[in-house]
Short mmCIF file of C-alpha atoms in Angstrom, two decimals:
data_model
loop_
_atom_site.label_atom_id
_atom_site.label_comp_id
_atom_site.label_asym_id
_atom_site.label_seq_id
_atom_site.Cartn_x
_atom_site.Cartn_y
_atom_site.Cartn_z
CA MET A 1 79.55 92.49 112.62
CA ASP A 2 78.06 92.66 109.14
CA ARG A 3 78.43 90.18 106.31
CA LEU A 4 79.31 92.07 103.12
CA ASP A 5 77.73 91.75 99.70
CA ASN A 6 80.33 93.19 97.33
CA THR A 7 80.30 94.54 93.79
CA ILE A 8 82.50 92.98 91.11
CA ARG A 9 83.78 95.47 88.54
CA PRO A 10 83.91 94.11 84.94
CA TYR A 11 86.88 96.12 83.62
CA ALA A 12 88.19 94.88 80.27
CA TRP A 13 91.58 93.81 81.69
CA GLY A 14 90.00 91.48 84.24
CA SER A 15 90.33 87.71 84.23
CA PRO A 16 87.07 85.93 83.31
CA THR A 17 87.91 82.99 85.59
CA ALA A 18 90.05 83.94 88.63
CA ILE A 19 87.41 85.56 90.84
CA PRO A 20 84.70 83.00 89.95
CA HIS A 21 87.11 80.17 90.81
CA LEU A 22 87.93 81.81 94.15
CA LEU A 23 84.23 82.16 94.92
CA GLY A 24 83.39 78.66 93.70
CA ALA A 25 81.09 80.11 91.04
CA GLU A 26 80.69 79.43 87.35
CA PRO A 27 82.46 81.96 85.09
CA THR A 28 80.09 84.07 83.03
CA GLY A 29 82.53 84.53 80.16
CA GLU A 30 82.82 88.23 80.95
CA PRO A 31 85.90 89.80 82.60
CA GLN A 32 85.71 90.12 86.38
CA ALA A 33 88.49 92.49 87.40
CA GLU A 34 87.96 93.72 90.96
CA MET A 35 85.71 92.96 93.91
CA TRP A 36 85.39 96.05 96.13
CA MET A 37 85.01 95.81 99.90
CA GLY A 38 84.45 99.08 101.72
CA ALA A 39 82.61 102.37 101.60
CA HIS A 40 83.75 103.87 98.31
CA PRO A 41 80.75 105.80 96.93
CA GLY A 42 81.32 104.24 93.49
CA ALA A 43 80.46 100.73 94.72
CA PRO A 44 79.88 100.49 98.49
CA SER A 45 79.53 97.09 100.10
CA ARG A 46 75.97 96.15 101.03
CA THR A 47 74.77 94.69 104.35
CA ASP A 48 71.49 93.83 106.04
CA ARG A 49 71.62 97.33 107.61
CA GLY A 50 72.12 99.16 104.30
CA THR A 51 75.25 100.07 102.37
CA LEU A 52 78.46 100.57 104.30
CA VAL A 53 78.34 104.26 103.32
CA GLU A 54 74.86 104.60 104.84
CA ILE A 55 75.85 102.75 108.00
CA ILE A 56 78.93 104.90 108.60
CA ASP A 57 77.17 108.16 107.71
CA ALA A 58 74.44 107.37 110.26
CA ASP A 59 76.90 107.06 113.19
CA PRO A 60 80.60 107.50 112.33
CA GLN A 61 81.76 107.45 115.94
CA LYS A 62 80.07 104.11 116.63
CA GLU A 63 81.17 102.40 113.41
CA LEU A 64 84.69 103.82 113.05
CA GLY A 65 85.64 104.72 116.62
CA ALA A 66 86.53 108.12 118.00
CA ALA A 67 90.25 107.85 117.21
CA THR A 68 89.64 106.97 113.54
CA VAL A 69 87.17 109.84 113.08
CA ALA A 70 89.56 112.27 114.79
CA LYS A 71 92.44 111.29 112.51
CA PHE A 72 90.73 110.66 109.16
CA GLY A 73 87.28 112.21 109.41
CA PRO A 74 83.89 110.44 109.33
CA ARG A 75 84.72 108.00 106.54
CA LEU A 76 86.35 104.60 106.14
CA PRO A 77 89.93 105.52 105.15
CA PHE A 78 90.68 102.42 103.06
CA LEU A 79 89.27 100.33 100.24
CA LEU A 80 89.96 96.58 100.14
CA LYS A 81 89.78 94.66 96.86
CA ILE A 82 90.32 91.29 95.29
CA LEU A 83 92.07 92.08 92.01
CA ALA A 84 92.22 89.64 89.09
CA ALA A 85 94.38 90.78 86.20
CA GLY A 86 93.98 88.80 83.00
CA ALA A 87 95.66 91.51 80.90
CA PRO A 88 97.96 94.42 81.75
CA LEU A 89 96.48 97.41 83.57
CA SER A 90 97.48 100.91 82.49
CA LEU A 91 100.98 102.10 83.36
CA GLN A 92 100.24 104.67 86.06
CA VAL A 93 101.27 106.76 89.06
CA HIS A 94 99.40 108.28 91.99
CA PRO A 95 99.91 111.74 93.55
CA ASP A 96 100.92 112.43 97.13
CA LEU A 97 98.45 114.11 99.50
CA ALA A 98 99.56 117.68 98.79
CA GLN A 99 99.59 117.12 95.02
CA ALA A 100 96.14 115.54 95.11
CA ALA A 101 94.66 118.37 97.17
CA ALA A 102 96.17 121.04 94.90
CA GLY A 103 95.23 119.22 91.69
CA TYR A 104 91.66 118.62 92.84
CA ALA A 105 91.22 122.26 93.90
CA ASP A 106 92.62 123.48 90.57
CA GLU A 107 90.32 121.29 88.47
CA GLU A 108 87.34 122.27 90.62
CA ARG A 109 88.23 125.94 90.16
CA ARG A 110 88.43 125.43 86.38
CA GLY A 111 85.02 123.76 86.38
CA ILE A 112 86.14 120.43 84.89
CA PRO A 113 83.35 117.89 85.53
CA VAL A 114 84.52 115.12 87.87
CA ASP A 115 83.50 112.50 85.30
CA ALA A 116 85.20 114.24 82.35
CA PRO A 117 87.59 111.92 80.44
CA HIS A 118 90.43 114.45 80.76
CA ARG A 119 89.96 114.99 84.50
CA ASN A 120 93.02 113.87 86.52
CA TYR A 121 91.89 114.34 90.12
CA LYS A 122 88.61 112.74 91.16
CA ASP A 123 89.14 113.64 94.84
CA ALA A 124 91.58 115.42 97.14
CA ASN A 125 93.16 112.29 98.62
CA HIS A 126 96.34 110.35 97.91
CA LYS A 127 96.29 106.70 96.88
CA PRO A 128 99.11 104.63 98.35
CA GLU A 129 98.38 100.95 97.80
CA LEU A 130 99.54 97.45 98.64
CA ILE A 131 99.05 94.33 96.51
CA CYS A 132 99.47 90.89 98.09
CA ALA A 133 99.63 87.91 95.75
CA LEU A 134 97.21 84.98 96.11
CA THR A 135 98.67 83.31 93.00
CA GLU A 136 101.85 84.00 91.09
CA PHE A 137 101.47 87.67 90.25
CA ASP A 138 103.37 89.65 87.59
CA GLY A 139 103.81 93.40 87.72
CA LEU A 140 105.99 96.37 86.95
CA CYS A 141 107.15 98.57 89.82
CA GLY A 142 109.53 101.53 89.88
CA PHE A 143 112.37 102.45 87.56
CA ARG A 144 115.26 100.13 86.77
CA ALA A 145 118.76 101.54 86.91
CA PRO A 146 118.95 103.49 83.62
CA THR A 147 121.97 101.51 82.40
CA HIS A 148 120.02 98.26 82.89
CA ALA A 149 117.08 99.69 80.93
CA ALA A 150 119.55 100.79 78.22
CA ASP A 151 120.93 97.25 77.97
CA LEU A 152 117.40 95.85 77.65
CA LEU A 153 116.48 98.28 74.87
CA ASP A 154 119.83 97.86 73.12
CA GLY A 155 119.36 94.07 73.08
CA LEU A 156 116.37 94.50 70.76
CA GLY A 157 118.70 95.62 67.97
CA ILE A 158 116.39 98.39 66.69
CA ASP A 159 118.04 101.51 65.27
CA SER A 160 115.18 103.85 66.22
CA LEU A 161 115.71 102.97 69.89
CA LYS A 162 119.41 103.92 69.85
CA PRO A 163 118.78 107.58 70.86
CA TYR A 164 116.94 106.37 73.97
CA VAL A 165 119.77 103.96 74.76
CA ASP A 166 122.27 106.83 74.55
CA LEU A 167 120.13 109.08 76.75
CA LEU A 168 119.88 106.37 79.41
CA HIS A 169 123.65 106.33 79.75
CA ALA A 170 123.68 110.05 80.61
CA GLN A 171 124.02 111.47 84.12
CA PRO A 172 122.39 112.20 86.48
CA GLU A 173 120.16 109.15 86.40
CA GLU A 174 116.96 111.02 87.33
CA ALA A 175 117.42 113.45 84.44
CA ALA A 176 118.11 110.58 82.03
CA LEU A 177 114.90 108.78 83.01
CA ARG A 178 112.86 111.98 82.79
CA GLU A 179 114.21 112.80 79.33
CA VAL A 180 113.56 109.32 77.95
CA LEU A 181 110.02 109.04 79.32
CA THR A 182 109.22 112.53 78.04
CA ALA A 183 110.59 111.65 74.59
CA LEU A 184 108.59 108.42 74.44
CA LEU A 185 105.30 110.08 75.38
CA THR A 186 105.72 113.06 73.05
CA ALA A 187 107.13 111.26 69.99
CA ASP A 188 105.25 111.12 66.70
CA ARG A 189 102.58 108.47 67.25
CA GLU A 190 102.87 106.90 63.81
CA GLU A 191 106.65 106.58 64.00
CA MET A 192 106.45 105.27 67.56
CA ALA A 193 103.83 102.68 66.57
CA HIS A 194 106.25 101.36 63.94
CA THR A 195 109.07 101.16 66.51
CA VAL A 196 106.80 99.43 69.02
CA ALA A 197 105.75 96.85 66.41
CA ARG A 198 109.40 96.01 65.68
CA ALA A 199 110.18 95.90 69.42
CA ALA A 200 107.23 93.56 70.02
CA ALA A 201 108.44 91.17 67.34
CA ALA A 202 111.95 91.20 68.82
CA CYS A 203 110.63 90.60 72.36
CA ASP A 204 108.57 87.68 71.09
CA ARG A 205 111.60 86.20 69.31
CA LEU A 206 114.04 86.71 72.20
CA GLY A 207 111.83 85.54 75.08
CA GLY A 208 113.35 85.30 78.56
CA ALA A 209 113.58 88.78 80.13
CA TYR A 210 111.72 90.13 77.09
CA ALA A 211 108.71 87.84 77.40
CA PRO A 212 106.63 90.14 79.67
CA TYR A 213 106.94 92.98 77.15
CA ALA A 214 105.89 90.72 74.28
CA GLY A 215 102.75 90.00 76.27
CA ILE A 216 102.15 93.68 76.95
CA ALA A 217 102.58 94.53 73.27
CA HIS A 218 100.06 91.84 72.33
CA HIS A 219 97.41 93.68 74.36
CA TYR A 220 98.50 97.22 73.42
CA PRO A 221 99.94 97.12 69.88
CA GLY A 222 101.70 100.34 68.92
CA ASP A 223 101.37 101.92 72.37
CA PRO A 224 104.51 103.86 73.45
CA GLY A 225 103.82 102.50 76.93
CA VAL A 226 105.30 99.20 75.72
CA ILE A 227 108.72 100.86 75.50
CA ALA A 228 108.12 102.89 78.67
CA ALA A 229 107.37 99.62 80.49
CA MET A 230 110.90 98.44 79.72
CA LEU A 231 112.22 101.26 81.91
CA LEU A 232 110.60 99.58 84.93
CA ASN A 233 111.44 96.64 87.15
CA HIS A 234 109.57 93.46 86.27
CA VAL A 235 108.47 91.63 89.44
CA ARG A 236 106.98 88.17 89.88
CA LEU A 237 105.40 87.77 93.30
CA GLN A 238 104.86 84.36 94.85
CA PRO A 239 101.70 83.75 96.91
CA GLY A 240 101.95 85.69 100.17
CA GLU A 241 104.45 88.23 98.83
CA ALA A 242 103.45 91.87 98.37
CA LEU A 243 104.40 95.22 96.88
CA PHE A 244 103.82 98.65 98.43
CA LEU A 245 103.31 101.44 95.90
CA GLY A 246 103.79 104.94 97.24
CA ALA A 247 103.22 108.30 95.56
CA GLY A 248 104.96 108.93 92.26
CA ILE A 249 106.06 105.32 91.68
CA PRO A 250 105.21 104.17 88.14
CA HIS A 251 103.65 100.73 88.11
CA ALA A 252 101.35 98.33 86.31
CA TYR A 253 99.86 94.95 87.19
CA LEU A 254 100.18 92.40 84.40
CA ASP A 255 98.67 89.08 85.46
CA GLY A 256 97.50 87.26 88.58
CA LEU A 257 95.11 87.26 91.54
CA GLY A 258 95.76 89.30 94.66
CA VAL A 259 94.37 91.15 97.65
CA GLU A 260 94.76 94.90 97.20
CA ILE A 261 94.28 97.64 99.77
CA MET A 262 94.57 101.37 99.24
CA ALA A 263 93.64 104.74 100.65
CA ASN A 264 90.07 105.54 99.64
CA SER A 265 90.86 107.50 96.46
CA ASP A 266 90.49 107.24 92.70
CA ASN A 267 93.32 109.53 91.57
CA VAL A 268 95.33 108.03 88.69
CA LEU A 269 97.75 109.62 86.21
CA ARG A 270 98.47 107.33 83.26
CA CYS A 271 101.77 106.86 81.40
CA GLY A 272 100.59 104.43 78.74
CA LEU A 273 99.04 101.02 78.00
CA THR A 274 95.65 102.66 77.83
CA PRO A 275 93.24 104.31 75.38
CA LYS A 276 92.41 106.81 78.16
CA HIS A 277 93.67 110.36 78.57
CA VAL A 278 97.41 110.83 79.23
CA ASP A 279 98.27 114.29 80.62
CA VAL A 280 102.01 114.32 79.92
CA PRO A 281 102.95 117.61 81.68
CA GLU A 282 101.03 116.71 84.85
CA LEU A 283 102.35 113.15 84.76
CA LEU A 284 105.95 114.36 84.56
CA ARG A 285 105.31 116.62 87.54
CA ILE A 286 104.09 113.71 89.65
CA VAL A 287 106.47 110.87 88.67
CA ARG A 288 109.45 110.26 90.94
CA PHE A 289 112.36 109.59 88.58
CA GLU A 290 114.33 107.53 91.08
CA PRO A 291 115.71 104.10 90.16
CA ALA A 292 115.11 101.67 93.02
CA ASP A 293 114.61 98.03 93.88
CA PRO A 294 110.86 97.27 93.95
CA GLY A 295 111.12 96.03 97.55
CA VAL A 296 109.12 92.80 97.73
CA LEU A 297 107.40 92.56 101.13
CA ARG A 298 106.91 89.39 103.13
CA PRO A 299 104.65 89.27 106.20
CA GLU A 300 106.27 89.85 109.57
CA ALA A 301 105.20 87.76 112.57
CA ALA A 302 103.26 89.57 115.28
CA PRO A 303 101.61 88.30 118.49
CA ASP A 304 98.74 85.78 118.35
CA GLY A 305 99.65 84.40 114.94
CA GLU A 306 99.09 87.64 113.04
CA GLU A 307 101.35 88.23 110.00
CA VAL A 308 101.65 91.93 109.14
CA TYR A 309 102.58 93.67 105.89
CA GLU A 310 104.41 96.74 107.16
CA THR A 311 103.91 100.00 105.24
CA PRO A 312 104.79 103.64 106.03
CA ILE A 313 101.25 105.03 105.95
CA ASP A 314 98.30 105.00 108.36
CA GLU A 315 95.17 104.87 106.18
CA PHE A 316 95.43 101.09 106.07
CA ARG A 317 97.10 98.16 107.78
CA LEU A 318 96.91 94.74 106.13
CA SER A 319 97.68 91.45 107.87
CA ARG A 320 96.69 87.81 107.61
CA TYR A 321 96.00 84.82 109.82
CA VAL A 322 96.66 81.28 108.64
CA LEU A 323 94.29 79.27 110.85
CA SER A 324 94.73 75.63 111.85
CA PRO A 325 91.85 73.26 112.57
CA GLY A 326 91.24 72.70 116.26
CA ALA A 327 93.35 75.67 117.35
CA PRO A 328 91.86 78.19 119.82
CA ALA A 329 89.99 81.13 118.34
CA HIS A 330 91.93 84.34 117.73
CA ASP A 331 90.52 87.47 119.37
CA LEU A 332 90.73 90.23 116.73
CA THR A 333 88.83 92.91 118.68
CA LEU A 334 90.19 96.41 117.97
CA PRO A 335 89.14 100.02 118.70
CA THR A 336 89.29 100.64 114.93
CA PRO A 337 87.05 99.44 112.06
CA GLN A 338 88.00 96.20 110.32
CA ILE A 339 87.16 94.18 107.24
CA LEU A 340 87.94 90.45 107.47
CA LEU A 341 88.28 88.56 104.18
CA CYS A 342 88.62 84.80 103.77
CA THR A 343 90.82 83.69 100.86
CA ALA A 344 91.22 79.96 101.58
CA GLY A 345 89.54 77.19 103.56
CA THR A 346 86.49 77.57 105.79
CA VAL A 347 86.57 79.84 108.84
CA ARG A 348 84.14 81.47 111.21
CA ALA A 349 84.18 85.17 112.10
CA GLY A 350 81.86 85.59 115.05
CA GLU A 351 78.56 84.08 113.95
CA HIS A 352 79.44 84.28 110.24
CA PRO A 353 80.87 81.29 108.33
CA LEU A 354 83.32 82.50 105.67
CA THR A 355 84.50 80.74 102.55
CA PRO A 356 86.96 82.05 99.94
CA GLY A 357 86.00 85.50 98.69
CA THR A 358 83.53 86.30 101.48
CA SER A 359 84.01 89.07 104.03
CA VAL A 360 82.59 90.91 107.03
CA PHE A 361 82.77 94.45 108.40
CA VAL A 362 83.60 94.72 112.09
CA PRO A 363 82.70 98.07 113.72
CA ALA A 364 85.24 99.63 116.08
CA GLY A 365 85.32 97.92 119.46
CA HIS A 366 83.02 95.10 118.35
CA LYS A 367 83.97 91.63 119.59
CA ALA A 368 85.68 89.74 116.77
CA GLU A 369 86.92 86.17 116.99
CA VAL A 370 88.05 83.95 114.11
CA ALA A 371 88.65 80.20 114.06
CA GLY A 372 88.70 77.34 111.57
CA ALA A 373 91.03 76.06 108.88
CA GLY A 374 92.00 78.63 106.28
CA THR A 375 93.39 82.10 105.63
CA VAL A 376 91.86 85.39 106.73
CA PHE A 377 93.11 88.84 105.71
CA ARG A 378 92.48 91.66 108.16
CA ALA A 379 92.22 95.28 106.97
CA THR A 380 92.16 98.15 109.46
CA VAL A 381 93.80 101.54 110.12
CA VAL A 382 96.61 102.88 112.28
CA VAL A 383 95.61 105.52 114.84
#
């Protein structure tokens, strides 16, 4: 197995302290948003044998196993991250597999450079994802019932929001949500900025259920995404709890440290809370306007002490082991590729000692045992 040297991405929304504290390092004062573990070409993990991309490209069958290659092709199907949000991420959705393939082919046919600011589809893959909290973790996930969103907006006491309140009481619910989000994203920007400023002041004054939106408005003054965010469920995860985010589900992470895993894609359509391009027609085609409970996940016990976060897709499978000192080693050998990440304590994976924030890649079929006192997350695939 290979010890991984991983890239930390300094996105502006990142916390300057959370990842350094996990690693036991001194903060630099700069934001440290995500640490990537995997074979994404944008920032592949490095090993003594070369980058993980180079290792897999040299012998996919050996590194990934025949079943993984047969199902997903000669690439690692997932990307594992440590994510540290110190400010809200953009309000966004991801396409399903068919939408991603069609969108990518269309933009390729139209000759839009893959790095163009207005490009929507960077690849032809979907991007389901799972976030598991390491600390208290705040986020937005999926639409509220429209009447609940109407009550929240109405409670601000702002006349310019009354038309949206009335629309949210209309039926059917999906049409009401679509109409309101469309209206918010296509409204006159100057008028909307004034409404958002008044809404931010009201949220700050009212507190309670409004407090998250006051915080969002502080980071994105005047952005219509502040009002759009109030259409969504606010979720506060406790350590060990998780959210699964499938295609078309609007979401945003607000604050906290977590382990994130996703299909190996970079396709994002933004709804707001961003200075980046927002393609409203394409966004409205992708969003699923279905009110639903966000569905907080808790790990389910499996044999040999494994705790599994069950999801409906196969590109990744995330689980964890909470190891006790003096207990027998756990045999984690699988016919599929794995990344093992320590998030607490001190453990040993094969010959590699792991401390918080360190990780190893385990090729398919390679002997893998872990022992010690701490927590290890295991990322693999389902074949």
